[in-house]
CSV table of C-alpha atoms in Angstrom, one decimal:
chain,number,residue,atom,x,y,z
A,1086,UNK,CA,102.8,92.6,77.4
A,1087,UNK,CA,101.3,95.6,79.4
A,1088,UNK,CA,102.9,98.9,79.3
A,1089,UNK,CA,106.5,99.6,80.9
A,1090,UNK,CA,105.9,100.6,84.5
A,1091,UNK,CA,109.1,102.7,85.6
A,1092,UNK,CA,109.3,102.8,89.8
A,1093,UNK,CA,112.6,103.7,89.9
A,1094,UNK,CA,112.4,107.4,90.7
A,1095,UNK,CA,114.9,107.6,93.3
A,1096,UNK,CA,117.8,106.9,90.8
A,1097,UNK,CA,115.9,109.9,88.2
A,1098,UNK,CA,112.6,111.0,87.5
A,1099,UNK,CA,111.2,111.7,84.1
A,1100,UNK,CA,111.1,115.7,82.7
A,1101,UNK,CA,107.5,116.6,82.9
A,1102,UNK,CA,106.4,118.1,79.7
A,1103,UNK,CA,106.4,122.1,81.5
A,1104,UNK,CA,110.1,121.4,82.6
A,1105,UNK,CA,111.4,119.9,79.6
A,1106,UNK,CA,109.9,122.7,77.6
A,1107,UNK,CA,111.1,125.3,80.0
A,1108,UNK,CA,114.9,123.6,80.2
A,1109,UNK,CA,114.9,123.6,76.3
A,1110,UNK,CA,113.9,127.5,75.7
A,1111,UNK,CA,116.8,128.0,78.6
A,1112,UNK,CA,119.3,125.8,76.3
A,1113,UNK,CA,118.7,128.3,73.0
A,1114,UNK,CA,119.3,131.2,75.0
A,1115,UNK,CA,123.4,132.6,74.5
A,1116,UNK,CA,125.2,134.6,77.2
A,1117,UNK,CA,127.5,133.8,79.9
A,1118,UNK,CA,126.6,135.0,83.3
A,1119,UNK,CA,129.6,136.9,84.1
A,1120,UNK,CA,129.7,138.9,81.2
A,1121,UNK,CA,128.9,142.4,81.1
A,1122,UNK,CA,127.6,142.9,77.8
A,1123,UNK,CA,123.3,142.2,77.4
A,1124,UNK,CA,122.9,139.1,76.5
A,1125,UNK,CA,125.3,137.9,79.7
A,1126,UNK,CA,123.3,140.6,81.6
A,1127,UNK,CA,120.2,138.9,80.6
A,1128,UNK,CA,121.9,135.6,81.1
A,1129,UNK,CA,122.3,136.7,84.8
A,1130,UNK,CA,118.9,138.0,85.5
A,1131,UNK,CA,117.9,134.3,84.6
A,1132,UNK,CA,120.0,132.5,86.8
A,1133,UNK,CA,119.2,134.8,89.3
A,1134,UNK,CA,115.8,134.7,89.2
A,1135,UNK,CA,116.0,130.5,89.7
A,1136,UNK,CA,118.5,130.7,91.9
A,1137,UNK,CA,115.7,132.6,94.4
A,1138,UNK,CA,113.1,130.6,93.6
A,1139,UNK,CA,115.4,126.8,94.8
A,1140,UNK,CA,116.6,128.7,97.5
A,1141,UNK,CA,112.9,129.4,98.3
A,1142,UNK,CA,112.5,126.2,97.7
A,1143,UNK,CA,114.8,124.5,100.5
A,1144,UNK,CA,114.6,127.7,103.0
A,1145,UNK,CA,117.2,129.4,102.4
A,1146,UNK,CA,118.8,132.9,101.7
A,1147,UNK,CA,120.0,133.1,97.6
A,1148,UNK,CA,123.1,134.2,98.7
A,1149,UNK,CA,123.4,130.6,100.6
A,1150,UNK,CA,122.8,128.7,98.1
A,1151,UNK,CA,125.9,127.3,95.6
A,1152,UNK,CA,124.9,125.8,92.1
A,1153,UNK,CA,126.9,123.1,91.1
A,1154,UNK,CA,126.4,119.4,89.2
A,1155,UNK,CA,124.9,117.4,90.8
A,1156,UNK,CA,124.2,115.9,94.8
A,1157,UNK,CA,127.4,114.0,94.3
A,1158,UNK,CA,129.5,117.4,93.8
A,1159,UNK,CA,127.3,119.1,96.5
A,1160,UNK,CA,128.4,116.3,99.2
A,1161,UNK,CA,131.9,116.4,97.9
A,1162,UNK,CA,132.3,120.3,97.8
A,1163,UNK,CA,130.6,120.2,101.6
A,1164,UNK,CA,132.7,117.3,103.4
A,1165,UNK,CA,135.8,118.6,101.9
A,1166,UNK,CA,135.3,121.7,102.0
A,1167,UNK,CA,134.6,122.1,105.4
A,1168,UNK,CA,137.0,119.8,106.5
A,1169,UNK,CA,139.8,122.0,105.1
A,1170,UNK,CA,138.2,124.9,106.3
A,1171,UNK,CA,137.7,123.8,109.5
A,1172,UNK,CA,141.4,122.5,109.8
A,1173,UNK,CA,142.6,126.0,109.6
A,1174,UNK,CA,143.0,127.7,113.9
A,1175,UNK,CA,142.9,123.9,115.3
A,1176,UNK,CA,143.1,120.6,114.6
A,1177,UNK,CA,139.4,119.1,114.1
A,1178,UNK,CA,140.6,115.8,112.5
A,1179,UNK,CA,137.2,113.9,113.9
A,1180,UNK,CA,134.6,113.2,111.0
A,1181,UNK,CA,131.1,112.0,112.0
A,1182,UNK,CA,129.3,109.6,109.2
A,1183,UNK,CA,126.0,107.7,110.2
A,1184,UNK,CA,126.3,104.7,109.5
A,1185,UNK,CA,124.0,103.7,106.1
A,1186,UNK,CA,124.8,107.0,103.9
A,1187,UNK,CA,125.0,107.7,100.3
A,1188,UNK,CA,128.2,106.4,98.8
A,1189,UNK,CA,128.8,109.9,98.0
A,1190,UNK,CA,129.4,111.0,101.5
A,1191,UNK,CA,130.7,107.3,102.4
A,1192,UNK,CA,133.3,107.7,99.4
A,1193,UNK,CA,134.3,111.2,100.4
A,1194,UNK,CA,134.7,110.6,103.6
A,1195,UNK,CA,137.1,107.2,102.7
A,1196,UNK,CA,139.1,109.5,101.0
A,1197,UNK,CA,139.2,112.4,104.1
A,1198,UNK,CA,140.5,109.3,106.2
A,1199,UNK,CA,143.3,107.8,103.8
A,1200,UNK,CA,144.6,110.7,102.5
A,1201,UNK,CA,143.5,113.8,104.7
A,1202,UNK,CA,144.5,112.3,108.3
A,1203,UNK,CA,140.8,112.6,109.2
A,1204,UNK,CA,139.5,110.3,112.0
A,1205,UNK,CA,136.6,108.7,110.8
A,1206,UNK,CA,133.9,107.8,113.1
A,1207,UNK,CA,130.6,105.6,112.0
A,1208,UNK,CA,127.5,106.1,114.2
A,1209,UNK,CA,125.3,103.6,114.1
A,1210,UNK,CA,121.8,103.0,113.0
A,1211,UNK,CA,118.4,101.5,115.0
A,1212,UNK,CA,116.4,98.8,113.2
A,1213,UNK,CA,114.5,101.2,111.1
A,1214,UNK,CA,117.5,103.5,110.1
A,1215,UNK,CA,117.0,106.1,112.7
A,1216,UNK,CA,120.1,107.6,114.1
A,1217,UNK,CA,119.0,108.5,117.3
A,1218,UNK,CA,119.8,112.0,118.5
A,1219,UNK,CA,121.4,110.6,121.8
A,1220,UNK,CA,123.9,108.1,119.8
A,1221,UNK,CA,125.3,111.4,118.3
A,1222,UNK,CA,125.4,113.2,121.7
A,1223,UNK,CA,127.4,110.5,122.5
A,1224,UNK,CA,129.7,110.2,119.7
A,1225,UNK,CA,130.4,113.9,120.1
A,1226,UNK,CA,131.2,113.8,123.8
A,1227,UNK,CA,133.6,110.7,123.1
A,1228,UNK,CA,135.9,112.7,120.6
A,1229,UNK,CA,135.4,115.8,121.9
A,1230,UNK,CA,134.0,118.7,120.3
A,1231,UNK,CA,136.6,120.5,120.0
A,1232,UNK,CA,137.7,117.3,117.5
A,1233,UNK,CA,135.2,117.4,115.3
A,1234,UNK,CA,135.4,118.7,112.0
A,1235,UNK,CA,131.5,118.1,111.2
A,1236,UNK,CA,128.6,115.5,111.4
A,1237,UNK,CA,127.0,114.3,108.4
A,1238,UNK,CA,123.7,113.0,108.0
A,1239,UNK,CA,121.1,111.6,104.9
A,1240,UNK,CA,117.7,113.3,105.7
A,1241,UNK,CA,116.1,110.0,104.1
A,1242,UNK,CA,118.0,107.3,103.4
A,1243,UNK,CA,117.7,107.0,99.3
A,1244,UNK,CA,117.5,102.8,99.8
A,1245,UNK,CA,115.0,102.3,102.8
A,1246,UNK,CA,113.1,105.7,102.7
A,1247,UNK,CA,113.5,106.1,106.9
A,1248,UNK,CA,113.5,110.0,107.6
A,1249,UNK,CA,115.7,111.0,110.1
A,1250,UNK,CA,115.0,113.3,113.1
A,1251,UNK,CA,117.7,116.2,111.4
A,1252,UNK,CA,116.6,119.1,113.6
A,1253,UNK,CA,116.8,116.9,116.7
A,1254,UNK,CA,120.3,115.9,115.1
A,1255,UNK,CA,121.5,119.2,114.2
A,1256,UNK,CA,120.7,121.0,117.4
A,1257,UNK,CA,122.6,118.6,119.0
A,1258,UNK,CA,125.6,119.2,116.9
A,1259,UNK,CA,125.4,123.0,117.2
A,1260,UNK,CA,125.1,123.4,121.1
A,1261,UNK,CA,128.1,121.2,121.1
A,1262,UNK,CA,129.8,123.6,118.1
A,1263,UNK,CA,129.8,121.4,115.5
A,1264,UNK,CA,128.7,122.2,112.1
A,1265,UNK,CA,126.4,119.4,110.3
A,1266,UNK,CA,126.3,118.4,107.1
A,1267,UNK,CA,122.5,117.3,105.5
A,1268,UNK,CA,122.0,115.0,102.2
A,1269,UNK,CA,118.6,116.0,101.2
A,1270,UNK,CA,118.7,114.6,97.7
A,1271,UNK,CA,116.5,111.9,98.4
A,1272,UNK,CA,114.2,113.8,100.3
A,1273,UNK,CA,113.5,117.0,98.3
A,1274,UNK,CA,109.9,117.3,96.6
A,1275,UNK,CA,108.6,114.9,99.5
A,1276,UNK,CA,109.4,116.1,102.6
A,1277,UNK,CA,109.1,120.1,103.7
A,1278,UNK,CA,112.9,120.8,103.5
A,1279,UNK,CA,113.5,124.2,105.9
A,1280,UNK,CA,116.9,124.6,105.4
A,1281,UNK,CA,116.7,127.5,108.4
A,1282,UNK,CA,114.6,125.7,110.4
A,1283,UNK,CA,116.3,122.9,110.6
A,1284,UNK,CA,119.7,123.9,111.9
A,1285,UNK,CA,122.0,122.8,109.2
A,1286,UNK,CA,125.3,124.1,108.3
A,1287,UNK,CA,125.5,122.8,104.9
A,1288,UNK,CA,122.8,120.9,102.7
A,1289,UNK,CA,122.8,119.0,99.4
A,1290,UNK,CA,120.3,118.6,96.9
A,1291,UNK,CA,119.9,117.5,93.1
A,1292,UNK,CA,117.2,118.4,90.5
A,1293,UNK,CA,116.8,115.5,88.5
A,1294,UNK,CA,115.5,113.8,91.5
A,1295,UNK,CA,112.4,115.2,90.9
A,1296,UNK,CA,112.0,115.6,87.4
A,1297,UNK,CA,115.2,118.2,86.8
A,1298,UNK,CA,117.8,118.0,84.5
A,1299,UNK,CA,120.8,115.4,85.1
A,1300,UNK,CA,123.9,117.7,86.2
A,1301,UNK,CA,122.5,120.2,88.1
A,1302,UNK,CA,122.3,120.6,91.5
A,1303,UNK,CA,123.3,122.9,94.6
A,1304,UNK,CA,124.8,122.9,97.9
A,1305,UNK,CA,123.2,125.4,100.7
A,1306,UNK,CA,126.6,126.6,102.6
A,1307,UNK,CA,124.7,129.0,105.8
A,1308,UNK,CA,126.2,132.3,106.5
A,1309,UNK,CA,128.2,130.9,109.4
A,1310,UNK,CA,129.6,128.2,108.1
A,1311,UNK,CA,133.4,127.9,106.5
A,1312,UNK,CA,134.2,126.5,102.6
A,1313,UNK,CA,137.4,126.0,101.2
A,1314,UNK,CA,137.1,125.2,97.1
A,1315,UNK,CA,137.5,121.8,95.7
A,1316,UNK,CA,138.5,124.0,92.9
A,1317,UNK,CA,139.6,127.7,91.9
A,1318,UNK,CA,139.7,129.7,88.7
A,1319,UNK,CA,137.3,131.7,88.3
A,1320,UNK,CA,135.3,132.6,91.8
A,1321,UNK,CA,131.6,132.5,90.1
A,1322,UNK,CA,130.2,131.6,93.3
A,1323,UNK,CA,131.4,131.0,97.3
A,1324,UNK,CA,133.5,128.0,97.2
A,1325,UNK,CA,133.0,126.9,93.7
A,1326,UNK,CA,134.8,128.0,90.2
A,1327,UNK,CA,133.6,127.8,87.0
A,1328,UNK,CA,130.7,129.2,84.7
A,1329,UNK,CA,127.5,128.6,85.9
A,1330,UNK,CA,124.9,126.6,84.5
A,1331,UNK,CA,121.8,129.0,83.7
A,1332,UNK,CA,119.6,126.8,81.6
A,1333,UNK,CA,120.1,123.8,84.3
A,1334,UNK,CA,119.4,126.0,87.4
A,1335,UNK,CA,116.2,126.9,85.3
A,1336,UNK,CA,115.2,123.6,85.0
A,1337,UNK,CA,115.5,123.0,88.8
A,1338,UNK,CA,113.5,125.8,89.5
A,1339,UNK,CA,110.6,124.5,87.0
A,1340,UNK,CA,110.6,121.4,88.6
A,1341,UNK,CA,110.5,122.5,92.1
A,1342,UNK,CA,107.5,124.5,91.6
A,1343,UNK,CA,105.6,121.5,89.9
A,1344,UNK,CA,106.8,119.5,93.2
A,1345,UNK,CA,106.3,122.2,95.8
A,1346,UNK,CA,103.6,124.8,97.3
A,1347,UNK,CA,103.6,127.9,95.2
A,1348,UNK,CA,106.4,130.2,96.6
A,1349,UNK,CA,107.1,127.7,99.6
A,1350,UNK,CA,108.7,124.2,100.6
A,1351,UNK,CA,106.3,122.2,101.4
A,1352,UNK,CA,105.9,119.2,99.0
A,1353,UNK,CA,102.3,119.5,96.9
A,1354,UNK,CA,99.5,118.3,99.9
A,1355,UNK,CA,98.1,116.4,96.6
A,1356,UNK,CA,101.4,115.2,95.2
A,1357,UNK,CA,102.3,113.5,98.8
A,1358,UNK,CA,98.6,112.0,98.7
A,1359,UNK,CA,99.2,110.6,95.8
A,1360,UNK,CA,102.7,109.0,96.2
A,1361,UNK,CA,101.4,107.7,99.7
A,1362,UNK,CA,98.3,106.1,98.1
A,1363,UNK,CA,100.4,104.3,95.5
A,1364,UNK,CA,103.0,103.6,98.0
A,1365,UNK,CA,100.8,101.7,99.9
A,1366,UNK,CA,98.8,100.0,97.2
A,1367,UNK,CA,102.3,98.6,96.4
A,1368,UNK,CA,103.1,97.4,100.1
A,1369,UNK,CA,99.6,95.7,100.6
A,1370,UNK,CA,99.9,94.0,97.0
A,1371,UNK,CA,103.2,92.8,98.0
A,1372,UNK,CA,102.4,91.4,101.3
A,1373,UNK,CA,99.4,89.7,100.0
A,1374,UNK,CA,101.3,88.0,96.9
A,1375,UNK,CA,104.1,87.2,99.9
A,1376,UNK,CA,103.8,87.5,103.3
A,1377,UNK,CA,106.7,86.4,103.8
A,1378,UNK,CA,108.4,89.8,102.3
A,1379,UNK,CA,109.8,91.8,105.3
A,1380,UNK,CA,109.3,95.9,104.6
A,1381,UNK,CA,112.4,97.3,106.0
A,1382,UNK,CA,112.7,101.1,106.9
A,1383,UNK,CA,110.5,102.8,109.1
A,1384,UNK,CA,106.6,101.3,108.8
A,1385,UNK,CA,103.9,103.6,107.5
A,1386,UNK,CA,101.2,104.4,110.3
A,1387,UNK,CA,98.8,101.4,110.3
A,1388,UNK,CA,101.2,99.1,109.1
A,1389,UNK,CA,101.0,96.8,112.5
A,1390,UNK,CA,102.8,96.1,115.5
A,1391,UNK,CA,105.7,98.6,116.1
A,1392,UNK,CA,104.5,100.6,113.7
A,1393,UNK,CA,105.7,104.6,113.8
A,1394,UNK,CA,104.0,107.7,112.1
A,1395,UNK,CA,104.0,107.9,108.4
A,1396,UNK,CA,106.4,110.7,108.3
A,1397,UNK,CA,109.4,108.9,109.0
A,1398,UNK,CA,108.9,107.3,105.8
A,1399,UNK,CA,109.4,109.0,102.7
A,1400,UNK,CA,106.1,108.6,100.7
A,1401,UNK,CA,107.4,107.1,97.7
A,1402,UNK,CA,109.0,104.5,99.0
A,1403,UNK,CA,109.1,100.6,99.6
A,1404,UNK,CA,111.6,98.6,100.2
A,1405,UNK,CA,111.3,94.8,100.4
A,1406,UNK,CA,113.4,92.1,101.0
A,1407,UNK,CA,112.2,88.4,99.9
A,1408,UNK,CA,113.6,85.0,101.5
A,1409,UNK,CA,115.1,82.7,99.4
A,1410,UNK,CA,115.9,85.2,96.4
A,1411,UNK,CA,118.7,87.4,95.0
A,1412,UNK,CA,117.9,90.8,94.5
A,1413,UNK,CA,119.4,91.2,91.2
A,1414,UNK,CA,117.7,88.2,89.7
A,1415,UNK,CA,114.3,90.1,90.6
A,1416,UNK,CA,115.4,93.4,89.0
A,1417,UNK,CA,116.4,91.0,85.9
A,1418,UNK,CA,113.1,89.0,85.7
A,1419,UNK,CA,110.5,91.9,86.6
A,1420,UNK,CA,112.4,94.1,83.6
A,1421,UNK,CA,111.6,91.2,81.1
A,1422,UNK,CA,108.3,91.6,82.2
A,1423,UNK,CA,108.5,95.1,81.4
A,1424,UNK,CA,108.7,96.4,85.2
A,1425,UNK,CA,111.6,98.3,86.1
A,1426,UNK,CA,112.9,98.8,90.0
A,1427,UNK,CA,116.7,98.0,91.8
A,1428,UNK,CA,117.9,96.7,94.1
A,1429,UNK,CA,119.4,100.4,95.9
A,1430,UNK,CA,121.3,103.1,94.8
A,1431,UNK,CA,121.8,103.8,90.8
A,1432,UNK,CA,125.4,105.2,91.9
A,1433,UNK,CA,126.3,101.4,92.6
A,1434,UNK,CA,124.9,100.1,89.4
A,1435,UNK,CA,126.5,96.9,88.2
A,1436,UNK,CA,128.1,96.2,91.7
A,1437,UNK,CA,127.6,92.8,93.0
A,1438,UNK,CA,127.7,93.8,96.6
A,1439,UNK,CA,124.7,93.5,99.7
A,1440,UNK,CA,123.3,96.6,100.5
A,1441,UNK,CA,125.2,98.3,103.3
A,1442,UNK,CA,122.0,100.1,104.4
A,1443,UNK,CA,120.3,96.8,105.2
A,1444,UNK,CA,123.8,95.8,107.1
A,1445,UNK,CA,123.9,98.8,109.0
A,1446,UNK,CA,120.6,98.0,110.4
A,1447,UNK,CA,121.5,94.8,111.6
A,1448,UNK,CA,119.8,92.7,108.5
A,1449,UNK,CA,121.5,89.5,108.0
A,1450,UNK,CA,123.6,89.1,104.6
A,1451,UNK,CA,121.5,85.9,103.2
A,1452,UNK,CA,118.0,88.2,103.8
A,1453,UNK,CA,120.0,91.5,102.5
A,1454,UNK,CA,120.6,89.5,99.7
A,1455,UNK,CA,116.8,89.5,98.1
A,1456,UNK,CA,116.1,93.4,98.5
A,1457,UNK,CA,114.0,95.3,96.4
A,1458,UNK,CA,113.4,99.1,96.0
A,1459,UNK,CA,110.6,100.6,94.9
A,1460,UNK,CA,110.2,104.0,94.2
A,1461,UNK,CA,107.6,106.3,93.2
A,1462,UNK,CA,107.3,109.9,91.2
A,1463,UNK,CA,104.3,112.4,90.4
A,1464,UNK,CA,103.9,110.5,87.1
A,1465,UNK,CA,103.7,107.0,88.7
A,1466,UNK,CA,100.4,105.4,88.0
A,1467,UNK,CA,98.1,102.8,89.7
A,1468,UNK,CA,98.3,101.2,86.6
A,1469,UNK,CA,102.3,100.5,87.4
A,1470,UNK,CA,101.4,99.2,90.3
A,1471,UNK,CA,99.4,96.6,88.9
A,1472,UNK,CA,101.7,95.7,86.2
A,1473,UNK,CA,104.4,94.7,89.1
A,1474,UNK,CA,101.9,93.1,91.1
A,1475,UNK,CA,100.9,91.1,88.0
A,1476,UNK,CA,104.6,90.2,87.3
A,1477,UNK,CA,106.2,89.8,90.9
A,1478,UNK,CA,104.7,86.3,91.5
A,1479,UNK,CA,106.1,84.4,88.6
A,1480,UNK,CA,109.4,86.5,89.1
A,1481,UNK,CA,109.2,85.3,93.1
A,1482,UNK,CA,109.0,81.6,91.7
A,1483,UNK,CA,111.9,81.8,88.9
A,1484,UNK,CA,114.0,83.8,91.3
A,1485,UNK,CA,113.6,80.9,94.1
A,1486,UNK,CA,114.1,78.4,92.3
A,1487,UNK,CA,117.4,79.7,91.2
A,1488,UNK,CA,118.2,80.5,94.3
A,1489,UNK,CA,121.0,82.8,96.5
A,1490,UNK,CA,124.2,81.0,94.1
């Protein structure tokens, strides 16, 4: 058997040698931040010093930006957080989701609706995934912006890759006075993410998306925009409790500045290059081992009729669906073969359920069915590639003659 081939990035990337090294000296270091004494002093000059180097990372001031656990506290802490915050002078119980989101933000804002009185509103998706900056004029004008808590908004979806038009999006929200809400986990280290430029009121992110450690994170909450706590005791940072984590915010910051510009935040030109190429390696392999495998998401320039620019695709992502097979007996038969990808989100591991993206995009359950992600990181390889493309037509033949039962 050839060497495991790991294209499963968007649910975690590997530790690069540099950031693993870097997290691990952070790890033997004692102090706690908020003490006073030198070795919490010293403690605090490290976290502070990441701290400005993620927010100068994602464009933003270091006072902005809130470390916490993970992109699933960071959508939490911002859909709650400002929905309780903006609750308090007037009675903003509308709550805009597009349609096709993380279930982080779909979860939280479930639980804003059932137990919180929030009005929960889904705006819905084009073919490609694109929420169109007029559907979310429109959804605005029809509750009323004086209704509206907030929008919320993936920058790229984490299953079919489509980047979203945010700034388009958020300008719209603020010239009606609404406050947006960005998940930009799945688009940090491949898209420029300006957190000023953009418009946002609130943005999430998570390191080991690109390489980090698991549990760290942080949520960008602009100098405008209202937070109430999800929980107190403690004050550490605006709108979050608890002791920080130094030697995780260290390991963010080592792994953005393998994935980013030096001192900016704009994605490696080389590392994008690279991801792209492979990307599309993958996509023609597919398509010539099946051509009857639909790509779903936005289409890489080039890729044919109705095809958009290659920006509204992240460039480490394909996603396929294939006709007459289930998506999880694919996943099952390319890991035998030593390949590993999913069939969407890692948070919905071990849940027998059709990809909502696909549904909110209008495909058909029986072809939503036999999806496939694949997903690329600065370590993937050609050689990957070709270990997939070497497995995938056997896997295609065992998986159809099983079937959809």
């Amino acid at each position: 058997m050839a060497a495991p081939a790991y294209l499963d990035h968007a649910a975690t990337s590997p530790m690069s040698a540099s950031v693993l090294a870097a997290y691990a000296r952070a790890l033997g270091e004692v102090g706690n931040p908020a003490s006073t004494h030198g070795h919490g002093q010293r403690a605090l000059e490290a976290l502070e010093a990441a701290r400005e180097r993620i927010a100068s990372g994602i464009g933003c001031d270091a006072a902005e930006l809130v470390l916490t656990s993970g992109g699933t506290e960071s959508i939490n802490l911002a859909l709650k957080g400002a929905y309780w915050a903006r609750q308090r002078g007037g009675d903003r119980p509308v709550v805009l989701v597009a349609d096709g989101e993380h279930h982080a933000t779909i979860e939280a804002a479930e639980w804003l609706r059932d137990t919180q009185s929030a009005e929960l509103v889904w705006l819905p998706l084009d073919e490609h995934g694109t929420l169109r900056p007029e559907v979310l004029h429109s959804a605005i004008e029809q509750a009323g912006s004086d209704r509206v808590a907030l929008v919320s908004v993936l920058w790229a979806n984490n299953e079919i890759g489509t980047v979203q038009p945010v700034a388009e999006l958020c300008a719209v929200a603020r010239a009606a006075g609404v406050p947006t809400h960005i998940d930009a986990v799945a688009a940090l280290g491949q898209v420029a993410i300006d957190f000023a430029a953009v418009g946002a009121d609130y943005l999430s992110v998570s390191a080991h998306k690109i390489g980090g450690p698991v549990g760290a994170g942080a949520l960008v909450v602009g100098r405008r925009a209202v937070l109430e706590p999800l929980f107190h005791g403690g004050s550490q940072q605006r709108g979050r409790s608890g002791t920080q984590d130094v030697a995780g915010a260290i390991g963010f910051a080592a792994a953005l500045d393998e994935a980013l510009e030096a001192g900016g935040s704009a994605p490696q030109a080389g590392r994008v290059e690279h991801l792209r190429a492979l990307r599309d390696r993958l996509i023609a392999g597919v398509q010539a081992i099946d051509p009857t495998a639909v790509l779903r998401g936005s289409q890489p320039a080039g890729a044919g009729a109705g095809a958009v620019v290659d920006g509204s695709r992240l460039p480490g992502n394909a996603h396929f669906t294939f006709p007459g097979c289930q998506g999880d007996s694919l996943v099952f038969l390319l890991d035998a073969a030593g390949v590993s990808v999913s069939v969407g989100s890692a948070c919905r591991a071990g849940v027998a359920e059709i990809s909502h993206v696909l549904l909110a995009i209008g495909v058909p359950e029986a072809e939503a069915a036999g999806a496939l992600r694949f997903t690329l990181g600065s370590a993937s390889t050609a050689a990957e590639i070709d270990a997939l493309l070497a497995a995938l037509p056997a896997a295609l033949e065992r998986a159809r003659a099983a079937g959809l039962s």
